[in-house]
Amino acid sequence: MNIFIAGGTGAIGRVLVPLLVNAGHKVVALTRSPDRTSQLEQMGAVPAVGDVYDEVRLARLVAESEAEVVIHQLTAFGTKDGDPYAETIRVRIEGTRNLVSAARAARVRRFIAQSISFMCSPSGSGLTDEETPLHLDAPAGVRPLAEAVASLERQTLDANRMSGTVLRYGWFYGPGTSYDPEGSIPTAIRKGTMPIVGAGAGTYSFINLRDAAAATVKILAHEASGIYNIVDDSPARLSEWLPFAAKLLDAPAPGHMGEALARQKLGDMRVYYMNEQRGASNAKAKREFNWQPTFPSWRTGFEALYLNRSRESSDAV
């Protein structure tokens, strides 16, 4: 089928686009930078230079692609031009609105959007599922992101004349993510600047980039609308995965920081992630799509990511 993807050169896009092409789909990929057209061509996609905030040009590009499906994988966490969170909030609200509008005008039949599994209400116990409400009563430092996620999901599911699918991915790890061996999180772990906050009760549901991309291709083959959590089978508290990662990285054991001090020094958002968030269940996606992640546990995924890099570094020496 004909697919228009926004975010084709992002962390997941770099994995997803080749999978879509190899599956026989014609992929047109939006990029703001003419410098990235060759990268997209090497992945087998047709580049379309434009900006998600340029509504007129965006509508023309989507129409010219003759897309049957639009896939929204845009974030701005890697931006160098401003606040990554603020820019990602904008793209989830305004960017989604423009993409939905362009898709609707081009009579696209299906819209698939990237969301996140870790912005659900922390109230209650156990894992969250697709019916768990978003954390819209969060503290001021967290609420704008929760509201942006709610906006993206609402716009996707309520798009007139289009089937809407929301993919709530877990915490991405793999090359090009913040968990990349040279990324911000391993760097902080090595420096000893990433502590266990409070009890370290924040429960992370991880997902390997390749598993996330493979799940997206699988779901594309099913005419299913609604919300789906795309996470691995093994949610883990910060107090569990952070010391494990530190050992793999030959880093010092993480220190501890009380919640009150962390709220003052690190802010509400990081306290939410590190001591409050709940893990997510992948039961719905596994049941409806017969999907199983290649890395059911972040433990084996982290070992593959960090130990392989360590061996490569040793061999180079």
mmCIF file of N, CA, C and O in Angstrom, residues 100-179:
data_model
loop_
_atom_site.group_PDB
_atom_site.id
_atom_site.type_symbol
_atom_site.label_atom_id
_atom_site.label_comp_id
_atom_site.label_asym_id
_atom_site.label_seq_id
_atom_site.Cartn_x
_atom_site.Cartn_y
_atom_site.Cartn_z
ATOM 1 N N VAL A 100 -3.498 15.311 10.512
ATOM 2 C CA VAL A 100 -4.859 14.776 10.395
ATOM 3 C C VAL A 100 -5.634 15.538 9.325
ATOM 4 O O VAL A 100 -6.336 14.946 8.484
ATOM 5 N N SER A 101 -5.494 16.864 9.329
ATOM 6 C CA SER A 101 -6.192 17.686 8.346
ATOM 7 C C SER A 101 -5.745 17.353 6.922
ATOM 8 O O SER A 101 -6.573 17.207 6.001
ATOM 9 N N ALA A 102 -4.438 17.208 6.726
ATOM 10 C CA ALA A 102 -3.912 16.877 5.404
ATOM 11 C C ALA A 102 -4.370 15.495 4.966
ATOM 12 O O ALA A 102 -4.732 15.281 3.796
ATOM 13 N N ALA A 103 -4.360 14.553 5.898
ATOM 14 C CA ALA A 103 -4.784 13.193 5.572
ATOM 15 C C ALA A 103 -6.267 13.141 5.214
ATOM 16 O O ALA A 103 -6.674 12.466 4.266
ATOM 17 N N ARG A 104 -7.051 13.866 5.967
ATOM 18 C CA ARG A 104 -8.493 13.882 5.714
ATOM 19 C C ARG A 104 -8.793 14.511 4.351
ATOM 20 O O ARG A 104 -9.611 13.997 3.592
ATOM 21 N N ALA A 105 -8.092 15.608 4.038
ATOM 22 C CA ALA A 105 -8.308 16.271 2.748
ATOM 23 C C ALA A 105 -7.909 15.367 1.591
ATOM 24 O O ALA A 105 -8.505 15.429 0.502
ATOM 25 N N ALA A 106 -6.911 14.502 1.796
ATOM 26 C CA ALA A 106 -6.440 13.596 0.743
ATOM 27 C C ALA A 106 -7.216 12.282 0.732
ATOM 28 O O ALA A 106 -6.869 11.374 -0.020
ATOM 29 N N ARG A 107 -8.232 12.195 1.577
ATOM 30 C CA ARG A 107 -9.073 10.996 1.658
ATOM 31 C C ARG A 107 -8.273 9.751 2.047
ATOM 32 O O ARG A 107 -8.511 8.640 1.543
ATOM 33 N N VAL A 108 -7.305 9.946 2.924
ATOM 34 C CA VAL A 108 -6.554 8.823 3.487
ATOM 35 C C VAL A 108 -7.511 8.007 4.348
ATOM 36 O O VAL A 108 -8.341 8.560 5.067
ATOM 37 N N ARG A 109 -7.397 6.690 4.303
ATOM 38 C CA ARG A 109 -8.373 5.873 5.025
ATOM 39 C C ARG A 109 -7.954 5.507 6.443
ATOM 40 O O ARG A 109 -8.792 5.090 7.251
ATOM 41 N N ARG A 110 -6.636 5.667 6.746
ATOM 42 C CA ARG A 110 -6.182 5.243 8.080
ATOM 43 C C ARG A 110 -5.064 6.157 8.561
ATOM 44 O O ARG A 110 -4.181 6.551 7.792
ATOM 45 N N PHE A 111 -5.096 6.463 9.856
ATOM 46 C CA PHE A 111 -4.100 7.333 10.485
ATOM 47 C C PHE A 111 -3.558 6.596 11.711
ATOM 48 O O PHE A 111 -4.320 6.208 12.605
ATOM 49 N N ILE A 112 -2.238 6.415 11.755
ATOM 50 C CA ILE A 112 -1.574 5.713 12.860
ATOM 51 C C ILE A 112 -0.612 6.695 13.528
ATOM 52 O O ILE A 112 0.197 7.329 12.848
ATOM 53 N N ALA A 113 -0.692 6.824 14.849
ATOM 54 C CA ALA A 113 0.110 7.835 15.542
ATOM 55 C C ALA A 113 0.889 7.248 16.714
ATOM 56 O O ALA A 113 0.397 6.380 17.445
ATOM 57 N N GLN A 114 2.106 7.755 16.885
ATOM 58 C CA GLN A 114 2.945 7.391 18.021
ATOM 59 C C GLN A 114 2.484 8.115 19.279
ATOM 60 O O GLN A 114 2.418 9.345 19.321
ATOM 61 N N SER A 115 2.191 7.345 20.316
ATOM 62 C CA SER A 115 1.931 7.901 21.635
ATOM 63 C C SER A 115 2.881 7.221 22.619
ATOM 64 O O SER A 115 3.818 6.525 22.209
ATOM 65 N N ILE A 116 2.666 7.422 23.913
ATOM 66 C CA ILE A 116 3.539 6.828 24.922
ATOM 67 C C ILE A 116 2.705 6.131 25.993
ATOM 68 O O ILE A 116 1.614 6.573 26.342
ATOM 69 N N SER A 117 3.238 5.037 26.502
ATOM 70 C CA SER A 117 2.510 4.231 27.489
ATOM 71 C C SER A 117 2.705 4.726 28.918
ATOM 72 O O SER A 117 2.009 4.273 29.827
ATOM 73 N N PHE A 118 3.644 5.642 29.107
ATOM 74 C CA PHE A 118 4.054 5.998 30.467
ATOM 75 C C PHE A 118 3.530 7.352 30.924
ATOM 76 O O PHE A 118 4.132 8.016 31.761
ATOM 77 N N MET A 119 2.384 7.756 30.371
ATOM 78 C CA MET A 119 1.772 9.005 30.821
ATOM 79 C C MET A 119 0.365 8.742 31.350
ATOM 80 O O MET A 119 -0.483 9.609 31.375
ATOM 81 N N CYS A 120 0.127 7.514 31.841
ATOM 82 C CA CYS A 120 -1.161 7.164 32.442
ATOM 83 C C CYS A 120 -1.161 7.520 33.926
ATOM 84 O O CYS A 120 -0.114 7.706 34.547
ATOM 85 N N SER A 121 -2.343 7.583 34.496
ATOM 86 C CA SER A 121 -2.475 7.926 35.905
ATOM 87 C C SER A 121 -1.702 6.935 36.776
ATOM 88 O O SER A 121 -1.825 5.715 36.597
ATOM 89 N N PRO A 122 -0.903 7.431 37.740
ATOM 90 C CA PRO A 122 -0.189 6.531 38.641
ATOM 91 C C PRO A 122 -1.067 6.028 39.787
ATOM 92 O O PRO A 122 -0.624 5.203 40.592
ATOM 93 N N SER A 123 -2.303 6.506 39.860
ATOM 94 C CA SER A 123 -3.210 6.056 40.919
ATOM 95 C C SER A 123 -3.568 4.592 40.689
ATOM 96 O O SER A 123 -3.697 4.136 39.558
ATOM 97 N N GLY A 124 -3.723 3.864 41.762
ATOM 98 C CA GLY A 124 -4.068 2.457 41.670
ATOM 99 C C GLY A 124 -2.827 1.591 41.712
ATOM 100 O O GLY A 124 -1.712 2.068 41.938
ATOM 101 N N SER A 125 -3.037 0.309 41.489
ATOM 102 C CA SER A 125 -1.932 -0.647 41.569
ATOM 103 C C SER A 125 -1.910 -1.497 40.310
ATOM 104 O O SER A 125 -2.861 -1.515 39.528
ATOM 105 N N GLY A 126 -0.815 -2.202 40.123
ATOM 106 C CA GLY A 126 -0.698 -3.068 38.966
ATOM 107 C C GLY A 126 -0.368 -2.293 37.700
ATOM 108 O O GLY A 126 -0.079 -1.093 37.732
ATOM 109 N N LEU A 127 -0.432 -3.003 36.587
ATOM 110 C CA LEU A 127 -0.084 -2.403 35.303
ATOM 111 C C LEU A 127 -1.244 -1.599 34.742
ATOM 112 O O LEU A 127 -2.408 -1.908 34.980
ATOM 113 N N THR A 128 -0.923 -0.587 33.959
ATOM 114 C CA THR A 128 -1.952 0.148 33.232
ATOM 115 C C THR A 128 -2.324 -0.636 31.978
ATOM 116 O O THR A 128 -1.555 -1.470 31.494
ATOM 117 N N ASP A 129 -3.511 -0.349 31.459
ATOM 118 C CA ASP A 129 -3.883 -0.889 30.162
ATOM 119 C C ASP A 129 -4.442 0.243 29.308
ATOM 120 O O ASP A 129 -4.378 1.416 29.699
ATOM 121 N N GLU A 130 -5.004 -0.101 28.168
ATOM 122 C CA GLU A 130 -5.455 0.917 27.226
ATOM 123 C C GLU A 130 -6.665 1.693 27.727
ATOM 124 O O GLU A 130 -7.010 2.736 27.161
ATOM 125 N N GLU A 131 -7.306 1.209 28.766
ATOM 126 C CA GLU A 131 -8.461 1.910 29.344
ATOM 127 C C GLU A 131 -8.068 2.824 30.504
ATOM 128 O O GLU A 131 -8.889 3.592 30.997
ATOM 129 N N THR A 132 -6.819 2.738 30.943
ATOM 130 C CA THR A 132 -6.373 3.568 32.060
ATOM 131 C C THR A 132 -6.346 5.030 31.640
ATOM 132 O O THR A 132 -5.791 5.369 30.593
ATOM 133 N N PRO A 133 -6.938 5.927 32.419
ATOM 134 C CA PRO A 133 -6.937 7.344 32.036
ATOM 135 C C PRO A 133 -5.531 7.938 32.059
ATOM 136 O O PRO A 133 -4.665 7.491 32.814
ATOM 137 N N LEU A 134 -5.332 8.933 31.231
ATOM 138 C CA LEU A 134 -4.062 9.648 31.235
ATOM 139 C C LEU A 134 -3.944 10.496 32.494
ATOM 140 O O LEU A 134 -4.943 10.808 33.157
ATOM 141 N N HIS A 135 -2.722 10.913 32.798
ATOM 142 C CA HIS A 135 -2.417 11.604 34.061
ATOM 143 C C HIS A 135 -2.716 13.106 33.926
ATOM 144 O O HIS A 135 -1.832 13.958 34.067
ATOM 145 N N LEU A 136 -3.977 13.423 33.687
ATOM 146 C CA LEU A 136 -4.354 14.809 33.430
ATOM 147 C C LEU A 136 -4.463 15.649 34.699
ATOM 148 O O LEU A 136 -4.576 16.874 34.619
ATOM 149 N N ASP A 137 -4.428 15.006 35.864
ATOM 150 C CA ASP A 137 -4.413 15.758 37.120
ATOM 151 C C ASP A 137 -3.001 15.796 37.706
ATOM 152 O O ASP A 137 -2.814 15.969 38.910
ATOM 153 N N ALA A 138 -2.017 15.667 36.835
ATOM 154 C CA ALA A 138 -0.615 15.660 37.252
ATOM 155 C C ALA A 138 -0.181 17.029 37.759
ATOM 156 O O ALA A 138 -0.840 18.047 37.497
ATOM 157 N N PRO A 139 0.933 17.101 38.487
ATOM 158 C CA PRO A 139 1.505 18.391 38.878
ATOM 159 C C PRO A 139 1.817 19.247 37.662
ATOM 160 O O PRO A 139 1.916 18.748 36.533
ATOM 161 N N ALA A 140 2.002 20.533 37.898
ATOM 162 C CA ALA A 140 2.184 21.491 36.796
ATOM 163 C C ALA A 140 3.347 21.134 35.877
ATOM 164 O O ALA A 140 3.299 21.395 34.676
ATOM 165 N N GLY A 141 4.389 20.524 36.427
ATOM 166 C CA GLY A 141 5.547 20.191 35.612
ATOM 167 C C GLY A 141 5.329 19.012 34.683
ATOM 168 O O GLY A 141 6.105 18.791 33.763
ATOM 169 N N VAL A 142 4.275 18.236 34.923
ATOM 170 C CA VAL A 142 3.998 17.032 34.148
ATOM 171 C C VAL A 142 2.769 17.206 33.261
ATOM 172 O O VAL A 142 2.688 16.651 32.171
ATOM 173 N N ARG A 143 1.826 18.028 33.712
ATOM 174 C CA ARG A 143 0.513 18.110 33.061
ATOM 175 C C ARG A 143 0.573 18.494 31.584
ATOM 176 O O ARG A 143 -0.171 17.922 30.777
ATOM 177 N N PRO A 144 1.419 19.455 31.158
ATOM 178 C CA PRO A 144 1.416 19.808 29.731
ATOM 179 C C PRO A 144 1.722 18.630 28.813
ATOM 180 O O PRO A 144 1.128 18.516 27.734
ATOM 181 N N LEU A 145 2.619 17.741 29.227
ATOM 182 C CA LEU A 145 2.922 16.578 28.395
ATOM 183 C C LEU A 145 1.730 15.628 28.366
ATOM 184 O O LEU A 145 1.372 15.090 27.305
ATOM 185 N N ALA A 146 1.086 15.421 29.517
ATOM 186 C CA ALA A 146 -0.100 14.562 29.564
ATOM 187 C C ALA A 146 -1.205 15.130 28.682
ATOM 188 O O ALA A 146 -1.889 14.388 27.958
ATOM 189 N N GLU A 147 -1.387 16.433 28.718
ATOM 190 C CA GLU A 147 -2.424 17.060 27.895
ATOM 191 C C GLU A 147 -2.095 16.951 26.412
ATOM 192 O O GLU A 147 -2.999 16.773 25.575
ATOM 193 N N ALA A 148 -0.812 17.041 26.059
ATOM 194 C CA ALA A 148 -0.411 16.905 24.661
ATOM 195 C C ALA A 148 -0.664 15.486 24.160
ATOM 196 O O ALA A 148 -1.118 15.286 23.022
ATOM 197 N N VAL A 149 -0.366 14.497 24.994
ATOM 198 C CA VAL A 149 -0.638 13.110 24.628
ATOM 199 C C VAL A 149 -2.140 12.899 24.456
ATOM 200 O O VAL A 149 -2.586 12.254 23.504
ATOM 201 N N ALA A 150 -2.935 13.466 25.363
ATOM 202 C CA ALA A 150 -4.394 13.349 25.257
ATOM 203 C C ALA A 150 -4.890 13.978 23.966
ATOM 204 O O ALA A 150 -5.776 13.434 23.290
ATOM 205 N N SER A 151 -4.323 15.127 23.597
ATOM 206 C CA SER A 151 -4.721 15.801 22.359
ATOM 207 C C SER A 151 -4.393 14.938 21.147
ATOM 208 O O SER A 151 -5.228 14.750 20.246
ATOM 209 N N LEU A 152 -3.178 14.402 21.092
ATOM 210 C CA LEU A 152 -2.777 13.549 19.977
ATOM 211 C C LEU A 152 -3.710 12.352 19.852
ATOM 212 O O LEU A 152 -4.177 12.013 18.756
ATOM 213 N N GLU A 153 -3.993 11.700 20.967
ATOM 214 C CA GLU A 153 -4.827 10.498 20.913
ATOM 215 C C GLU A 153 -6.256 10.836 20.514
ATOM 216 O O GLU A 153 -6.871 10.121 19.709
ATOM 217 N N ARG A 154 -6.779 11.900 21.047
ATOM 218 C CA ARG A 154 -8.151 12.301 20.718
ATOM 219 C C ARG A 154 -8.268 12.655 19.239
ATOM 220 O O ARG A 154 -9.216 12.240 18.555
ATOM 221 N N GLN A 155 -7.308 13.420 18.727
ATOM 222 C CA GLN A 155 -7.343 13.797 17.314
ATOM 223 C C GLN A 155 -7.233 12.572 16.403
ATOM 224 O O GLN A 155 -7.881 12.499 15.353
ATOM 225 N N THR A 156 -6.420 11.611 16.797
ATOM 226 C CA THR A 156 -6.245 10.400 16.001
ATOM 227 C C THR A 156 -7.512 9.555 15.981
ATOM 228 O O THR A 156 -7.953 9.084 14.927
ATOM 229 N N LEU A 157 -8.109 9.368 17.134
ATOM 230 C CA LEU A 157 -9.263 8.480 17.239
ATOM 231 C C LEU A 157 -10.543 9.123 16.732
ATOM 232 O O LEU A 157 -11.476 8.414 16.326
ATOM 233 N N ASP A 158 -10.595 10.462 16.748
ATOM 234 C CA ASP A 158 -11.822 11.163 16.343
ATOM 235 C C ASP A 158 -11.774 11.698 14.922
ATOM 236 O O ASP A 158 -12.671 12.433 14.508
ATOM 237 N N ALA A 159 -10.726 11.344 14.161
ATOM 238 C CA ALA A 159 -10.580 11.876 12.812
ATOM 239 C C ALA A 159 -11.729 11.386 11.929
ATOM 240 O O ALA A 159 -11.917 10.180 11.754
ATOM 241 N N ASN A 160 -12.481 12.311 11.372
ATOM 242 C CA ASN A 160 -13.634 11.959 10.537
ATOM 243 C C ASN A 160 -13.189 11.211 9.283
ATOM 244 O O ASN A 160 -12.205 11.556 8.655
ATOM 245 N N ARG A 161 -13.937 10.176 8.940
ATOM 246 C CA ARG A 161 -13.757 9.396 7.718
ATOM 247 C C ARG A 161 -12.420 8.655 7.682
ATOM 248 O O ARG A 161 -12.011 8.169 6.638
ATOM 249 N N MET A 162 -11.732 8.543 8.813
ATOM 250 C CA MET A 162 -10.493 7.780 8.860
ATOM 251 C C MET A 162 -10.517 6.855 10.068
ATOM 252 O O MET A 162 -11.030 7.209 11.135
ATOM 253 N N SER A 163 -9.945 5.693 9.888
ATOM 254 C CA SER A 163 -9.714 4.790 11.006
ATOM 255 C C SER A 163 -8.473 5.273 11.751
ATOM 256 O O SER A 163 -7.442 5.558 11.131
ATOM 257 N N GLY A 164 -8.556 5.389 13.070
ATOM 258 C CA GLY A 164 -7.437 5.888 13.858
ATOM 259 C C GLY A 164 -6.843 4.823 14.768
ATOM 260 O O GLY A 164 -7.573 4.111 15.460
ATOM 261 N N THR A 165 -5.518 4.698 14.755
ATOM 262 C CA THR A 165 -4.813 3.741 15.604
ATOM 263 C C THR A 165 -3.739 4.471 16.390
ATOM 264 O O THR A 165 -2.883 5.136 15.800
ATOM 265 N N VAL A 166 -3.795 4.346 17.704
ATOM 266 C CA VAL A 166 -2.808 4.960 18.591
ATOM 267 C C VAL A 166 -1.899 3.862 19.127
ATOM 268 O O VAL A 166 -2.375 2.875 19.701
ATOM 269 N N LEU A 167 -0.600 4.022 18.941
ATOM 270 C CA LEU A 167 0.378 3.070 19.459
ATOM 271 C C LEU A 167 1.101 3.703 20.637
ATOM 272 O O LEU A 167 1.890 4.632 20.465
ATOM 273 N N ARG A 168 0.778 3.211 21.819
ATOM 274 C CA ARG A 168 1.437 3.704 23.034
ATOM 275 C C ARG A 168 2.707 2.892 23.251
ATOM 276 O O ARG A 168 2.707 1.861 23.907
ATOM 277 N N TYR A 169 3.798 3.396 22.686
ATOM 278 C CA TYR A 169 5.083 2.716 22.854
ATOM 279 C C TYR A 169 5.604 2.907 24.273
ATOM 280 O O TYR A 169 5.343 3.919 24.926
ATOM 281 N N GLY A 170 6.399 1.911 24.713
ATOM 282 C CA GLY A 170 7.110 2.060 25.973
ATOM 283 C C GLY A 170 8.377 2.875 25.791
ATOM 284 O O GLY A 170 8.571 3.549 24.770
ATOM 285 N N TRP A 171 9.255 2.790 26.764
ATOM 286 C CA TRP A 171 10.521 3.513 26.708
ATOM 287 C C TRP A 171 11.414 2.856 25.657
ATOM 288 O O TRP A 171 11.845 1.722 25.815
ATOM 289 N N PHE A 172 11.678 3.592 24.564
ATOM 290 C CA PHE A 172 12.539 3.071 23.504
ATOM 291 C C PHE A 172 13.965 2.888 24.007
ATOM 292 O O PHE A 172 14.521 3.754 24.687
ATOM 293 N N TYR A 173 14.581 1.764 23.631
ATOM 294 C CA TYR A 173 16.032 1.645 23.793
ATOM 295 C C TYR A 173 16.610 1.039 22.517
ATOM 296 O O TYR A 173 15.943 0.302 21.798
ATOM 297 N N GLY A 174 17.828 1.416 22.234
ATOM 298 C CA GLY A 174 18.495 0.983 21.015
ATOM 299 C C GLY A 174 19.302 2.126 20.435
ATOM 300 O O GLY A 174 19.366 3.222 21.012
ATOM 301 N N PRO A 175 19.930 1.927 19.297
ATOM 302 C CA PRO A 175 20.756 2.975 18.688
ATOM 303 C C PRO A 175 19.948 4.242 18.407
ATOM 304 O O PRO A 175 18.826 4.190 17.907
ATOM 305 N N GLY A 176 20.526 5.370 18.748
ATOM 306 C CA GLY A 176 19.888 6.647 18.471
ATOM 307 C C GLY A 176 18.893 7.108 19.517
ATOM 308 O O GLY A 176 18.329 8.194 19.400
ATOM 309 N N THR A 177 18.673 6.296 20.562
ATOM 310 C CA THR A 177 17.782 6.696 21.652
ATOM 311 C C THR A 177 18.615 7.243 22.805
ATOM 312 O O THR A 177 19.840 7.197 22.796
ATOM 313 N N SER A 178 17.942 7.731 23.829
ATOM 314 C CA SER A 178 18.680 8.215 25.007
ATOM 315 C C SER A 178 19.347 7.071 25.760
ATOM 316 O O SER A 178 20.208 7.307 26.614
ATOM 317 N N TYR A 179 18.957 5.806 25.446
ATOM 318 C CA TYR A 179 19.585 4.632 26.067
ATOM 319 C C TYR A 179 20.708 4.059 25.212
ATOM 320 O O TYR A 179 21.316 3.049 25.584
#
